[in-house]
């Protein structure tokens, strides 16, 4: 059975929130969409809300799913949803840094390889705000 990882494409004011990984060493410094593994007993949405609370200190409203199951390393799949902040200001509790990116800045950072196709899938949403 595959492990499900969920992530949020948080878009506010025409900008996308990116998070810089602190670890593990092979991924440290790379940029990703915030999120994490679904715990036993949780559904995808519950896990996404929990992960954003833990990693960013914010509450989110989960919107439409973006694409299907995005492949990660063997045995893991990534599921991504569009999201908006419902309360709080994001802070990097578990990341090195956070950055709000406008559409023309989306490729200015070194995204992790698994997240790069998702950037392409969300780029048109970023101009909508």
mmCIF file of C-alpha atoms in Angstrom:
data_model
loop_
_atom_site.group_PDB
_atom_site.id
_atom_site.type_symbol
_atom_site.label_atom_id
_atom_site.label_comp_id
_atom_site.label_asym_id
_atom_site.label_seq_id
_atom_site.Cartn_x
_atom_site.Cartn_y
_atom_site.Cartn_z
ATOM 1 C CA UNK A 1 0.000 0.000 0.000
ATOM 2 C CA UNK A 2 1.263 3.462 -0.883
ATOM 3 C CA UNK A 3 1.879 6.161 1.693
ATOM 4 C CA UNK A 4 -0.144 9.274 0.929
ATOM 5 C CA UNK A 5 1.479 12.670 1.303
ATOM 6 C CA UNK A 6 -0.719 15.768 1.042
ATOM 7 C CA UNK A 7 0.311 19.301 0.132
ATOM 8 C CA UNK A 8 -1.297 22.729 -0.134
ATOM 9 C CA UNK A 9 -0.911 25.162 -3.000
ATOM 10 C CA UNK A 10 -1.698 28.211 -0.859
ATOM 11 C CA UNK A 11 -2.541 31.095 -3.169
ATOM 12 C CA UNK A 12 -3.275 34.557 -1.786
ATOM 13 C CA UNK A 13 -3.310 37.902 -3.579
ATOM 14 C CA UNK A 14 -1.908 36.470 -6.788
ATOM 15 C CA UNK A 15 1.029 34.795 -5.023
ATOM 16 C CA UNK A 16 1.928 31.179 -4.203
ATOM 17 C CA UNK A 17 3.483 30.145 -0.887
ATOM 18 C CA UNK A 18 6.640 28.026 -1.152
ATOM 19 C CA UNK A 19 8.481 26.398 1.762
ATOM 20 C CA UNK A 20 12.209 25.613 1.915
ATOM 21 C CA UNK A 21 13.030 22.178 3.368
ATOM 22 C CA UNK A 22 15.245 21.917 6.416
ATOM 23 C CA UNK A 23 15.855 18.170 5.998
ATOM 24 C CA UNK A 24 16.625 15.391 5.382
ATOM 25 C CA UNK A 25 20.065 16.307 4.039
ATOM 26 C CA UNK A 26 19.297 15.119 0.494
ATOM 27 C CA UNK A 27 16.357 17.551 0.277
ATOM 28 C CA UNK A 28 17.530 20.376 2.561
ATOM 29 C CA UNK A 29 17.410 23.741 0.833
ATOM 30 C CA UNK A 30 14.966 22.583 -1.844
ATOM 31 C CA UNK A 31 11.567 24.237 -2.115
ATOM 32 C CA UNK A 32 8.225 22.479 -1.834
ATOM 33 C CA UNK A 33 4.534 22.899 -1.210
ATOM 34 C CA UNK A 34 3.775 22.684 2.531
ATOM 35 C CA UNK A 35 2.208 19.452 3.761
ATOM 36 C CA UNK A 36 3.067 15.973 4.961
ATOM 37 C CA UNK A 37 1.991 12.387 5.476
ATOM 38 C CA UNK A 38 -1.584 11.342 6.201
ATOM 39 C CA UNK A 39 -1.714 9.732 9.645
ATOM 40 C CA UNK A 40 -3.798 6.618 10.410
ATOM 41 C CA UNK A 41 -7.418 7.581 11.028
ATOM 42 C CA UNK A 42 -7.167 10.859 9.079
ATOM 43 C CA UNK A 43 -8.564 11.672 5.679
ATOM 44 C CA UNK A 44 -6.565 13.745 3.216
ATOM 45 C CA UNK A 45 -8.233 17.061 4.132
ATOM 46 C CA UNK A 46 -7.778 16.546 7.882
ATOM 47 C CA UNK A 47 -4.095 15.754 7.343
ATOM 48 C CA UNK A 48 -3.605 18.831 5.167
ATOM 49 C CA UNK A 49 -5.204 21.153 7.732
ATOM 50 C CA UNK A 50 -3.126 19.562 10.531
ATOM 51 C CA UNK A 51 0.127 19.773 8.587
ATOM 52 C CA UNK A 52 -0.407 23.468 7.777
ATOM 53 C CA UNK A 53 -1.119 24.167 11.455
ATOM 54 C CA UNK A 54 2.045 22.331 12.528
ATOM 55 C CA UNK A 55 4.382 23.574 9.789
ATOM 56 C CA UNK A 56 3.102 27.109 9.251
ATOM 57 C CA UNK A 57 0.958 28.001 12.273
ATOM 58 C CA UNK A 58 -2.069 28.780 10.098
ATOM 59 C CA UNK A 59 -5.545 27.480 9.423
ATOM 60 C CA UNK A 60 -6.463 26.881 5.795
ATOM 61 C CA UNK A 61 -9.584 26.390 3.745
ATOM 62 C CA UNK A 62 -9.051 23.442 1.413
ATOM 63 C CA UNK A 63 -10.239 23.983 -2.141
ATOM 64 C CA UNK A 64 -10.167 21.919 -5.319
ATOM 65 C CA UNK A 65 -7.712 19.099 -5.850
ATOM 66 C CA UNK A 66 -4.944 19.736 -8.371
ATOM 67 C CA UNK A 67 -4.317 16.747 -10.609
ATOM 68 C CA UNK A 68 -4.352 13.149 -9.455
ATOM 69 C CA UNK A 69 -1.706 11.219 -7.568
ATOM 70 C CA UNK A 70 1.721 12.760 -8.209
ATOM 71 C CA UNK A 71 4.539 10.187 -7.909
ATOM 72 C CA UNK A 72 7.216 10.632 -5.258
ATOM 73 C CA UNK A 73 9.816 8.077 -4.244
ATOM 74 C CA UNK A 74 8.656 4.444 -4.642
ATOM 75 C CA UNK A 75 5.804 3.677 -2.252
ATOM 76 C CA UNK A 76 4.711 7.327 -1.862
ATOM 77 C CA UNK A 77 2.231 9.494 -3.749
ATOM 78 C CA UNK A 78 1.537 13.198 -3.385
ATOM 79 C CA UNK A 79 -1.950 14.703 -3.493
ATOM 80 C CA UNK A 80 -2.220 18.479 -3.820
ATOM 81 C CA UNK A 81 -5.088 20.876 -3.129
ATOM 82 C CA UNK A 82 -5.533 24.540 -3.737
ATOM 83 C CA UNK A 83 -5.898 26.325 -0.399
ATOM 84 C CA UNK A 84 -6.450 29.753 1.103
ATOM 85 C CA UNK A 85 -5.505 31.074 4.511
ATOM 86 C CA UNK A 86 -8.470 31.292 6.880
ATOM 87 C CA UNK A 87 -6.491 32.570 9.879
ATOM 88 C CA UNK A 88 -2.934 33.286 10.886
ATOM 89 C CA UNK A 89 0.228 34.441 9.160
ATOM 90 C CA UNK A 90 2.538 31.687 7.879
ATOM 91 C CA UNK A 91 5.807 31.215 9.763
ATOM 92 C CA UNK A 92 8.477 28.569 9.012
ATOM 93 C CA UNK A 93 8.076 26.366 12.110
ATOM 94 C CA UNK A 94 9.580 23.320 10.370
ATOM 95 C CA UNK A 95 11.180 24.891 7.275
ATOM 96 C CA UNK A 96 14.255 27.037 6.710
ATOM 97 C CA UNK A 97 12.211 29.789 5.048
ATOM 98 C CA UNK A 98 8.931 30.654 3.373
ATOM 99 C CA UNK A 99 8.504 32.759 0.275
ATOM 100 C CA UNK A 100 5.489 34.239 -1.496
ATOM 101 C CA UNK A 101 6.022 33.988 -5.251
ATOM 102 C CA UNK A 102 4.286 35.949 -7.970
ATOM 103 C CA UNK A 103 3.691 34.156 -11.266
ATOM 104 C CA UNK A 104 6.842 35.536 -12.894
ATOM 105 C CA UNK A 105 8.914 34.370 -9.891
ATOM 106 C CA UNK A 106 7.684 30.766 -9.749
ATOM 107 C CA UNK A 107 10.834 29.329 -11.287
ATOM 108 C CA UNK A 108 13.300 31.595 -9.452
ATOM 109 C CA UNK A 109 13.802 28.996 -6.696
ATOM 110 C CA UNK A 110 15.108 25.401 -6.843
ATOM 111 C CA UNK A 111 11.917 23.364 -6.430
ATOM 112 C CA UNK A 112 12.282 19.747 -5.390
ATOM 113 C CA UNK A 113 11.937 17.557 -8.513
ATOM 114 C CA UNK A 114 8.646 16.012 -7.341
ATOM 115 C CA UNK A 115 7.087 19.460 -6.821
ATOM 116 C CA UNK A 116 8.182 20.994 -10.134
ATOM 117 C CA UNK A 117 5.353 19.480 -12.263
ATOM 118 C CA UNK A 118 2.850 20.821 -9.718
ATOM 119 C CA UNK A 119 4.255 24.340 -10.135
ATOM 120 C CA UNK A 120 3.428 24.069 -13.837
ATOM 121 C CA UNK A 121 -0.080 22.813 -12.998
ATOM 122 C CA UNK A 122 -0.794 25.749 -10.646
ATOM 123 C CA UNK A 123 0.906 28.617 -12.475
ATOM 124 C CA UNK A 124 -2.318 29.786 -14.145
ATOM 125 C CA UNK A 125 -4.080 29.817 -10.759
ATOM 126 C CA UNK A 126 -1.440 32.158 -9.328
ATOM 127 C CA UNK A 127 -2.511 35.074 -11.546
ATOM 128 C CA UNK A 128 -6.100 34.619 -10.429
ATOM 129 C CA UNK A 129 -5.176 35.253 -6.793
#
